[in-house]
XYZ file of C-alpha atoms in Angstrom:
617
model
C 0.017 0.116 0.030
C 1.450 3.302 -0.986
C 1.306 5.692 1.912
C 2.562 8.791 -0.014
C 0.007 11.332 -1.031
C 0.049 11.101 -4.826
C -1.028 14.595 -5.378
C -2.964 17.680 -4.363
C -5.945 15.731 -5.336
C -5.887 13.558 -2.291
C -6.136 16.764 -0.194
C -9.307 17.707 -2.124
C -10.674 14.421 -1.818
C -10.196 14.279 1.990
C -11.473 17.887 2.369
C -14.565 17.195 0.267
C -15.143 13.871 2.279
C -14.965 15.647 5.650
C -17.544 18.334 4.466
C -19.883 15.661 3.022
C -19.671 13.602 6.200
C -20.265 16.461 8.599
C -23.090 17.872 6.335
C -24.847 14.492 6.479
C -24.326 14.373 10.187
C -26.080 17.756 10.346
C -28.886 16.593 8.083
C -29.314 13.637 10.246
C -30.002 16.031 13.089
C -26.438 16.021 14.951
C -26.013 19.683 13.827
C -23.420 19.978 16.731
C -20.607 18.528 14.486
C -20.709 21.726 12.152
C -18.676 23.635 14.574
C -15.611 25.475 13.589
C -12.542 26.081 15.875
C -12.801 29.115 18.045
C -10.188 31.166 19.865
C -9.697 30.313 23.403
C -10.766 33.793 24.589
C -14.477 33.282 23.136
C -16.857 35.268 25.185
C -19.454 33.561 27.497
C -22.365 33.872 25.049
C -20.379 32.084 22.276
C -19.140 29.387 24.716
C -22.663 28.816 25.920
C -23.876 28.715 22.404
C -21.195 26.058 21.305
C -21.664 24.091 24.619
C -25.528 23.800 23.908
C -24.777 22.513 20.474
C -22.081 20.084 21.830
C -24.462 18.996 24.663
C -27.038 18.349 21.933
C -24.590 15.954 20.243
C -23.870 14.248 23.539
C -27.489 13.698 24.262
C -27.679 11.798 20.848
C -24.949 9.337 21.865
C -25.599 5.886 23.009
C -24.168 4.884 26.505
C -21.488 2.869 24.617
C -20.421 5.850 22.533
C -20.071 7.918 25.754
C -17.912 5.431 27.283
C -15.892 5.210 24.216
C -15.236 8.938 24.020
C -13.422 8.835 27.483
C -10.796 6.359 26.381
C -7.357 6.918 24.632
C -5.787 3.591 23.313
C -2.871 2.209 21.665
C -3.045 0.341 18.498
C -0.410 -1.570 16.379
C 0.304 -0.779 12.686
C 1.276 1.890 10.311
C -2.174 1.820 8.437
C -5.762 2.218 9.936
C -7.004 -0.519 7.638
C -4.098 -2.481 6.301
C -1.372 -3.140 8.880
C 1.268 -5.584 8.666
C 0.449 -9.233 9.788
C 2.710 -8.958 12.792
C 0.801 -5.998 13.967
C -2.579 -7.583 13.214
C -1.609 -10.522 15.348
C -0.450 -8.036 18.095
C -3.801 -6.398 17.953
C -5.795 -9.548 18.064
C -3.621 -10.714 21.129
C -3.978 -7.505 23.129
C -7.117 -5.841 22.059
C -9.214 -8.373 20.279
C -9.385 -6.440 16.914
C -7.290 -6.559 13.760
C -6.921 -2.870 12.939
C -7.317 0.570 14.259
C -10.522 0.981 12.252
C -12.013 -2.160 13.805
C -10.840 -0.808 17.272
C -12.721 2.564 16.759
C -15.824 0.539 15.422
C -15.875 -1.769 18.400
C -15.244 0.752 21.211
C -16.240 4.144 19.728
C -12.920 5.498 21.055
C -12.388 9.225 21.697
C -8.797 9.165 20.947
C -5.627 7.119 19.846
C -2.013 7.422 21.141
C 0.809 6.898 18.687
C 4.024 4.897 19.785
C 7.124 4.126 17.738
C 7.239 0.690 19.175
C 3.534 0.127 17.923
C 4.842 0.946 14.361
C 2.587 3.955 14.072
C 5.382 6.459 13.194
C 7.558 5.191 10.371
C 7.712 8.527 8.304
C 5.727 11.867 8.168
C 3.548 10.755 5.079
C 2.785 7.457 6.472
C 1.655 9.101 9.764
C -0.547 11.476 8.003
C -2.324 8.629 6.090
C -2.729 6.665 9.153
C -4.036 9.794 11.098
C -6.611 10.210 8.039
C -7.612 6.566 8.095
C -8.303 6.829 11.820
C -10.402 10.103 11.311
C -12.378 8.332 8.644
C -13.103 5.417 10.992
C -14.447 7.985 13.662
C -16.602 9.849 11.257
C -18.195 6.412 10.031
C -19.611 5.680 13.571
C -23.075 6.783 14.243
C -22.296 10.134 16.103
C -19.678 10.992 13.580
C -17.081 12.427 15.743
C -13.469 12.889 14.980
C -10.790 11.367 17.302
C -8.136 13.172 19.293
C -4.707 11.741 18.135
C -1.977 12.049 20.598
C 1.764 11.126 21.174
C 4.544 11.738 23.669
C 6.771 14.055 21.758
C 8.642 15.723 24.475
C 11.823 15.986 22.511
C 15.095 14.957 23.925
C 14.979 11.458 25.520
C 11.273 10.937 24.850
C 10.115 11.099 21.247
C 7.854 9.083 19.112
C 8.069 10.977 15.643
C 11.745 10.801 14.469
C 13.579 12.093 11.474
C 12.923 13.701 8.948
C 10.876 15.474 11.489
C 12.633 18.279 13.463
C 14.024 16.899 16.747
C 14.763 19.321 19.362
C 16.656 19.432 22.676
C 14.837 18.116 25.492
C 13.452 20.014 28.553
C 16.681 20.082 30.657
C 18.641 21.216 27.810
C 16.156 23.837 27.280
C 16.435 24.714 30.886
C 20.187 24.900 30.443
C 19.693 27.367 27.685
C 17.364 29.445 30.023
C 15.503 31.026 27.145
C 11.734 31.287 27.195
C 11.879 32.557 23.571
C 13.478 29.046 22.540
C 11.069 27.250 24.531
C 8.152 29.036 22.724
C 9.881 28.527 19.437
C 10.173 24.782 20.282
C 6.481 24.621 20.791
C 5.659 26.493 17.739
C 7.711 24.287 15.334
C 7.211 21.043 17.057
C 3.375 21.707 17.177
C 3.103 22.593 13.563
C 4.984 19.426 12.540
C 2.770 17.376 14.722
C -0.250 19.106 13.254
C 0.763 18.537 9.780
C 0.740 14.604 10.142
C -2.612 14.674 12.109
C -1.516 14.531 15.845
C -3.422 17.258 17.648
C -2.502 16.591 21.378
C 0.943 16.387 22.618
C 1.792 14.886 25.888
C 4.279 17.683 26.737
C 5.818 19.886 28.446
C 7.008 17.990 31.398
C 6.121 20.380 34.318
C 7.791 18.330 37.077
C 10.549 20.178 39.090
C 13.269 17.448 39.345
C 15.029 18.042 42.550
C 16.051 14.456 43.029
C 19.280 13.431 41.261
C 18.120 9.726 41.721
C 14.888 10.245 39.882
C 14.778 7.262 37.459
C 11.838 8.421 35.333
C 11.922 12.123 35.035
C 15.410 13.439 35.266
C 16.316 15.377 32.045
C 12.710 15.258 31.042
C 12.245 18.116 33.351
C 13.255 21.675 32.740
C 15.208 21.770 36.028
C 15.226 22.097 39.784
C 14.253 25.829 40.096
C 10.522 26.051 40.336
C 10.278 29.692 39.080
C 12.529 28.864 35.971
C 10.603 25.678 35.202
C 7.226 27.677 35.378
C 8.423 30.248 33.099
C 9.784 27.614 30.411
C 6.578 25.431 30.726
C 4.308 28.545 30.289
C 6.346 29.562 27.240
C 6.412 26.083 25.477
C 2.615 25.903 26.134
C 2.117 29.151 24.270
C 4.303 27.866 21.462
C 2.145 24.892 21.033
C -0.976 26.940 21.284
C -0.011 29.074 18.312
C 0.251 26.009 16.149
C -3.153 25.039 17.294
C -1.922 21.902 19.162
C -3.283 20.947 22.669
C -0.311 20.627 25.013
C -0.437 18.524 28.341
C 1.435 19.618 31.314
C 2.585 16.452 33.298
C 2.611 14.703 35.783
C 0.209 16.419 38.369
C 0.815 16.848 41.319
C 4.369 16.727 40.612
C 6.787 13.813 39.769
C 10.108 15.578 40.402
C 11.168 14.208 43.728
C 10.710 10.449 43.208
C 13.442 7.651 43.521
C 10.858 4.978 42.033
C 9.711 4.734 38.593
C 5.876 4.687 38.464
C 5.958 2.358 35.477
C 7.169 -0.244 37.611
C 6.278 0.628 41.312
C 4.427 3.055 43.483
C 6.426 6.292 44.222
C 5.635 8.170 47.577
C 6.454 11.901 47.630
C 6.927 13.123 51.270
C 6.463 16.899 50.600
C 4.482 18.796 53.122
C 1.547 20.790 51.623
C 3.975 23.876 52.077
C 6.754 22.275 50.184
C 4.340 21.161 47.373
C 3.223 24.933 47.136
C 6.660 25.992 46.924
C 8.348 23.364 44.679
C 5.817 21.366 42.539
C 2.821 23.742 42.131
C 4.396 26.624 40.326
C 4.885 25.017 36.762
C 1.299 23.812 36.866
C -0.109 27.214 37.905
C 1.953 28.783 35.301
C 0.662 26.237 32.673
C -3.022 26.829 33.787
C -2.445 30.809 33.544
C -1.056 30.229 29.882
C -4.262 28.414 28.933
C -2.937 24.805 29.027
C -5.487 22.594 27.375
C -4.761 19.401 29.165
C -2.954 18.029 32.357
C -1.778 14.518 32.974
C -1.956 12.829 36.244
C 0.773 11.018 38.156
C 0.621 7.619 39.583
C 2.259 8.649 42.849
C 1.183 8.936 46.332
C 1.330 12.300 48.376
C 0.223 11.733 51.700
C 0.027 15.226 52.713
C -2.394 16.014 49.904
C -4.455 12.928 50.387
C -3.846 10.561 53.233
C -6.029 7.741 51.771
C -3.035 5.814 50.198
C -4.470 6.148 46.724
C -2.507 7.181 43.730
C -2.955 10.909 42.704
C -4.686 9.699 39.492
C -7.574 8.027 41.677
C -7.584 10.889 44.371
C -10.611 13.081 44.543
C -8.897 15.470 46.877
C -6.045 15.811 44.411
C -7.943 15.783 41.119
C -11.130 17.639 42.017
C -10.148 19.468 45.293
C -6.842 20.813 44.447
C -6.556 20.786 40.455
C -10.135 21.717 39.776
C -11.206 23.842 42.679
C -8.110 25.470 44.020
C -6.002 25.819 40.955
C -9.180 26.463 38.761
C -8.379 24.228 36.055
C -11.177 23.827 33.564
C -9.590 21.987 30.721
C -9.137 18.106 30.193
C -7.469 15.990 32.735
C -5.904 12.924 31.228
C -4.468 9.908 33.154
C -0.988 8.802 32.802
C -0.873 5.305 31.127
C -3.188 2.852 33.012
C -0.797 0.177 32.144
C 1.744 1.443 34.668
C 2.324 -0.330 37.966
C 1.981 2.794 39.948
C -1.852 2.852 39.463
C -2.380 -0.955 39.295
C -0.820 -1.720 42.927
C -3.839 -1.097 45.000
C -6.931 -1.753 42.741
C -7.703 -4.146 39.972
C -7.717 -3.146 36.386
C -11.547 -3.203 36.481
C -11.691 -0.656 39.459
C -8.985 1.829 38.198
C -10.881 3.523 35.264
C -14.051 3.903 37.490
C -12.110 5.271 40.410
C -10.162 7.705 38.064
C -13.495 9.039 36.759
C -15.043 9.375 40.343
C -11.848 11.266 41.290
C -12.568 13.848 38.389
C -10.408 12.616 35.564
C -11.755 12.913 31.952
C -9.598 10.832 29.704
C -8.586 7.336 30.521
C -5.159 6.622 28.772
C -4.071 3.273 27.473
C -5.445 0.697 29.797
C -3.685 -2.720 29.727
C -7.021 -4.469 28.606
C -9.430 -1.993 26.980
C -12.171 -4.626 27.090
C -11.847 -4.883 30.972
C -11.559 -1.123 31.527
C -14.300 -0.030 29.004
C -16.824 -2.788 30.363
C -15.997 -1.764 33.959
C -16.924 1.931 33.138
C -20.183 0.751 31.215
C -21.037 -1.591 34.074
C -20.494 1.157 36.689
C -22.959 3.429 34.900
C -25.640 0.668 34.626
C -25.204 -0.310 38.243
C -25.453 3.264 39.454
C -22.029 3.869 40.784
C -21.122 6.251 38.100
C -24.002 8.469 36.621
C -24.382 9.223 32.977
C -24.317 12.961 33.924
C -20.721 12.411 35.319
C -19.810 10.869 32.061
C -21.356 13.740 30.186
C -19.285 16.251 32.086
C -16.112 14.746 30.852
C -17.353 14.145 27.270
C -18.093 17.794 27.196
C -14.583 18.701 27.974
C -13.306 16.269 25.297
C -15.676 17.560 22.789
C -14.799 21.287 23.564
C -11.190 20.432 22.933
C -11.856 18.693 19.580
C -13.962 21.695 18.629
C -11.330 24.265 19.641
C -8.625 22.543 17.496
C -10.875 22.683 14.564
C -11.274 18.828 14.314
C -15.089 19.223 13.572
C -14.324 21.460 10.826
C -11.484 19.731 9.133
C -10.145 16.373 10.661
C -7.974 15.589 7.768
C -4.310 16.448 6.809
C -2.797 16.674 3.411
C 0.548 15.388 1.941
C 1.214 19.008 0.735
C 1.119 20.266 4.263
C 3.434 17.443 5.275
C 5.957 18.636 2.648
C 5.483 22.170 3.509
C 5.966 21.905 7.254
C 7.773 18.828 8.402
C 11.636 18.888 8.851
C 11.958 22.125 6.773
C 15.410 23.647 6.485
C 14.132 26.678 8.601
C 12.898 24.235 11.329
C 16.159 22.179 11.399
C 18.278 25.489 11.585
C 16.041 26.557 14.488
C 16.711 23.415 16.323
C 20.406 23.733 15.807
C 20.573 27.174 16.990
C 18.621 26.303 20.029
C 20.828 23.243 20.783
C 23.987 25.262 20.628
C 22.665 27.552 23.400
C 22.301 24.483 25.754
C 25.600 22.829 25.925
C 27.217 23.281 29.242
C 30.822 23.074 29.920
C 31.578 22.316 33.509
C 35.434 21.586 33.554
C 38.151 22.700 31.349
C 41.603 22.020 32.819
C 44.363 24.111 31.337
C 42.217 25.474 28.590
C 42.072 21.889 26.844
C 38.886 23.057 24.938
C 38.141 24.184 22.337
C 40.161 21.368 20.619
C 42.474 22.665 17.912
C 42.817 20.530 14.735
C 46.614 21.509 14.565
C 47.219 20.023 18.201
C 44.387 17.506 18.738
C 43.450 16.384 15.269
C 43.420 12.496 16.070
C 40.542 11.860 18.268
C 39.215 8.468 19.621
C 35.504 8.425 20.379
C 34.374 5.858 22.864
C 31.385 5.609 25.130
C 27.850 4.518 25.705
C 25.393 3.959 22.783
C 21.769 3.883 24.334
C 19.024 3.437 21.567
C 17.821 6.363 19.948
C 14.658 7.889 21.539
C 13.005 8.030 18.229
C 14.597 5.125 16.659
C 15.966 7.235 13.805
C 19.262 8.857 15.225
C 22.591 7.690 16.559
C 24.297 5.726 17.686
C 25.916 8.578 19.864
C 29.543 7.402 19.297
C 28.879 7.405 15.466
C 27.227 10.748 15.485
C 29.979 12.267 17.617
C 32.670 10.915 15.439
C 30.868 11.991 11.977
C 30.367 15.465 13.578
C 34.261 15.628 14.385
C 35.103 14.572 10.972
C 32.864 17.067 9.234
C 34.925 19.726 11.238
C 38.237 18.375 9.998
C 39.261 16.064 12.673
C 40.259 12.506 12.175
C 37.959 10.530 14.361
C 38.118 6.782 15.385
C 34.999 5.238 16.783
C 34.836 2.464 19.409
C 31.416 1.789 21.097
C 32.063 0.553 24.592
C 28.452 0.601 25.773
C 26.983 1.502 29.202
C 28.666 -1.434 30.974
C 32.109 -2.097 29.296
C 33.830 -5.452 30.349
C 37.504 -5.524 31.066
C 38.342 -6.688 27.585
C 36.517 -3.691 26.117
C 38.166 -1.286 28.553
C 41.558 -2.635 27.514
C 40.659 -2.300 23.967
C 39.680 1.258 24.422
C 43.024 2.014 26.256
C 44.828 0.345 23.445
C 43.095 2.248 20.887
C 43.976 5.611 22.857
C 47.588 5.139 22.297
C 49.070 7.672 19.751
C 45.763 9.710 19.764
C 45.740 13.423 20.439
C 42.542 13.245 22.451
C 39.813 10.968 23.576
C 35.965 11.912 23.618
C 34.044 9.629 25.823
C 30.163 9.875 26.085
C 29.135 8.861 29.535
C 25.540 7.648 30.427
C 24.541 8.100 34.109
C 27.897 7.090 35.803
C 27.654 5.679 39.070
C 30.324 4.942 41.682
C 32.300 1.812 41.040
C 30.652 1.373 37.707
C 32.165 -0.137 34.456
C 31.903 3.293 32.831
C 33.719 4.976 35.775
C 36.518 2.297 35.374
C 36.703 2.944 31.613
C 37.083 6.734 32.107
C 39.748 6.170 34.939
C 41.691 3.802 32.663
C 41.544 6.536 29.661
C 42.708 9.262 31.810
C 45.653 7.130 33.178
C 47.037 6.999 29.644
C 47.991 10.523 29.797
C 46.033 11.332 26.634
C 43.571 14.236 27.151
C 40.083 13.090 27.949
C 36.892 15.066 26.974
C 33.702 13.645 28.719
C 30.230 14.485 27.434
C 27.495 13.526 29.778
C 24.717 12.325 27.271
C 22.039 12.144 29.548
C 22.022 13.347 33.191
C 24.379 16.135 34.001
C 25.637 14.494 37.292
C 28.321 12.483 35.687
C 31.074 14.784 36.285
C 30.958 14.123 40.047
C 32.082 10.555 39.214
C 34.827 11.285 36.664
C 36.694 14.261 38.169
C 40.048 13.218 36.504
C 39.003 14.077 32.977
C 40.592 17.124 31.132
C 37.172 18.638 30.236
C 33.536 17.811 30.904
C 30.362 18.991 29.064
C 26.816 18.133 29.566
C 24.320 17.723 26.533
C 21.301 16.404 28.479
C 20.515 13.891 25.830
C 21.973 11.834 23.031
C 19.912 12.874 20.044
C 22.016 14.024 17.036
C 20.903 17.716 17.554
C 22.246 17.861 20.922
C 25.350 15.757 20.310
C 26.374 17.830 17.064
C 26.004 20.992 18.932
C 28.222 19.616 21.750
C 30.879 18.894 19.018
C 30.797 22.382 17.545
C 31.397 23.614 21.194
C 34.251 21.191 21.566
C 35.671 22.294 18.426
C 35.396 25.889 19.015
C 32.748 26.378 16.259
C 30.354 27.582 18.985
C 31.035 28.878 22.426
C 29.455 27.176 25.470
C 26.460 29.107 26.829
C 24.548 26.590 28.828
C 24.143 26.963 32.624
C 23.322 24.030 34.834
C 19.519 23.987 35.635
C 20.105 21.603 38.476
C 22.785 21.362 41.159
C 25.574 18.584 40.683
C 26.302 17.120 44.368
C 29.701 15.942 45.520
C 30.190 12.119 44.862
C 31.713 11.544 48.259
C 29.283 13.821 50.071
C 25.909 14.301 48.545
C 24.956 16.956 50.914
C 27.525 19.206 49.424
C 27.018 20.795 46.041
C 29.890 20.510 43.670
C 28.487 22.867 40.989
C 25.444 24.884 41.690
C 22.366 25.777 39.515
C 23.501 28.501 37.084
C 27.100 27.251 36.855
C 28.614 27.102 33.444
C 32.060 27.887 31.907
C 32.680 29.617 28.505
C 35.383 30.672 26.220
């Protein structure tokens, strides 16, 4: 099946189809779907009028359609109707359907979430074609409601849409750059490219304030450890997404930045007092709400001082309704984090979780482990009186308001021409390079080792960790670093040593360093006594100058103090690594400042490098 749009005629067909479909819906009496996108600042009269039409649409929906509108689900495959056989098999095994179209027809879904591992995001034209197929399936249902297609395109270490789309530095890198203008530009460009392929809700930005260096799940996904700085960057990125007509999502409420447990695999407990929560965790969410954020994602964490019941925040009425709705005044869409995560499954069964989330005040139920179990649980809860249909209608109205605001009722389809005009353009890629260049942070530069000169340090050995690309399309990091050095006139030899090199690999790296002018090593979350630490120590012992680039968390410098120079890139995507090489080679000067403190390795109570630290030349 050819997933490229053949000509402008496809765009015309999609446009005409959507108009005809919506006209038929209006003729059938569901006139609510003939709405067009409206500015967020619509006056009360306009809002009430639109709400009245949306409520009329809701009144015509069956109970099954209402339940479906509350769910956002994964599905395997690159096509809505003709996925590969392996994806058909995966869908049958996990969801009991063959395709996205069958999934929508069976469960009347309100939304679909795209993942790289589900093979939804091969290339921009394919994604656009998948999005259009999903919308056709939605508009073929009795109530003819378009779907809200979402993904996690945070940039940095969490990306679902890869090259040739524009990939930006992640949040902590943006925090190191410190520019609200750059954060807004990121949102505007990233939003425009997502919109072009039919993705209209992005689960970004991360609004967590990462004050725990051992946080295994947030880390560099956060803008930093300073609540005020994080709040400013969150609000700016939100405004950027809004300017591109994309719904952005602040996450993970009430704040996941001080956890030592990954909520994918366990149930984190945050011991902040109410006053500490107000001071540390709340400001970015308040800033996002003030900026008009469309949706907020919950956290599967326990905060006893906010709710002493022992329930995760996702299922907490005091947190979701009491704090987020009533205290903070958030009127938009509340979406759960994935319901397949262990943090929300520890206390209750999968049949209870979606019901309790709705009772807590949540609107969208994201990616349950078994849609059949969760969907039927909500349906059953309404039939037995535990949930009222009016409660469902409240959340459905918020879902439909957002779809209407994004223009999905007016024009749910995208075109190949828009993809070509928008995704990965030269202008967008240049903006990403410019922004990345301002984020690279120089922490150590003994005896002015950097910038490296091609005259004195031309022959460079590149070693280090090679974690998989977040988007599946970039890297590996050592190859990217070596290529970038070569392009700038250096002679680079690349040896991938991995995140846990054995002694033979360490010996191989030491031998390869002989006769070289410098060694560039990419480190990945180095810990005391680790194989990576032994590798770096062995390389520094050779006497060859060693330049270390922390390609994820910036705390590595505390574990490898013997290197000649140390930089933080905050991620290992190409745009950040290539910017780091331009800094190393003197083609750009380091301008990033630490957005988090780095503690001493021998005494974590002592700060080695404070927030705001960063060298230059």
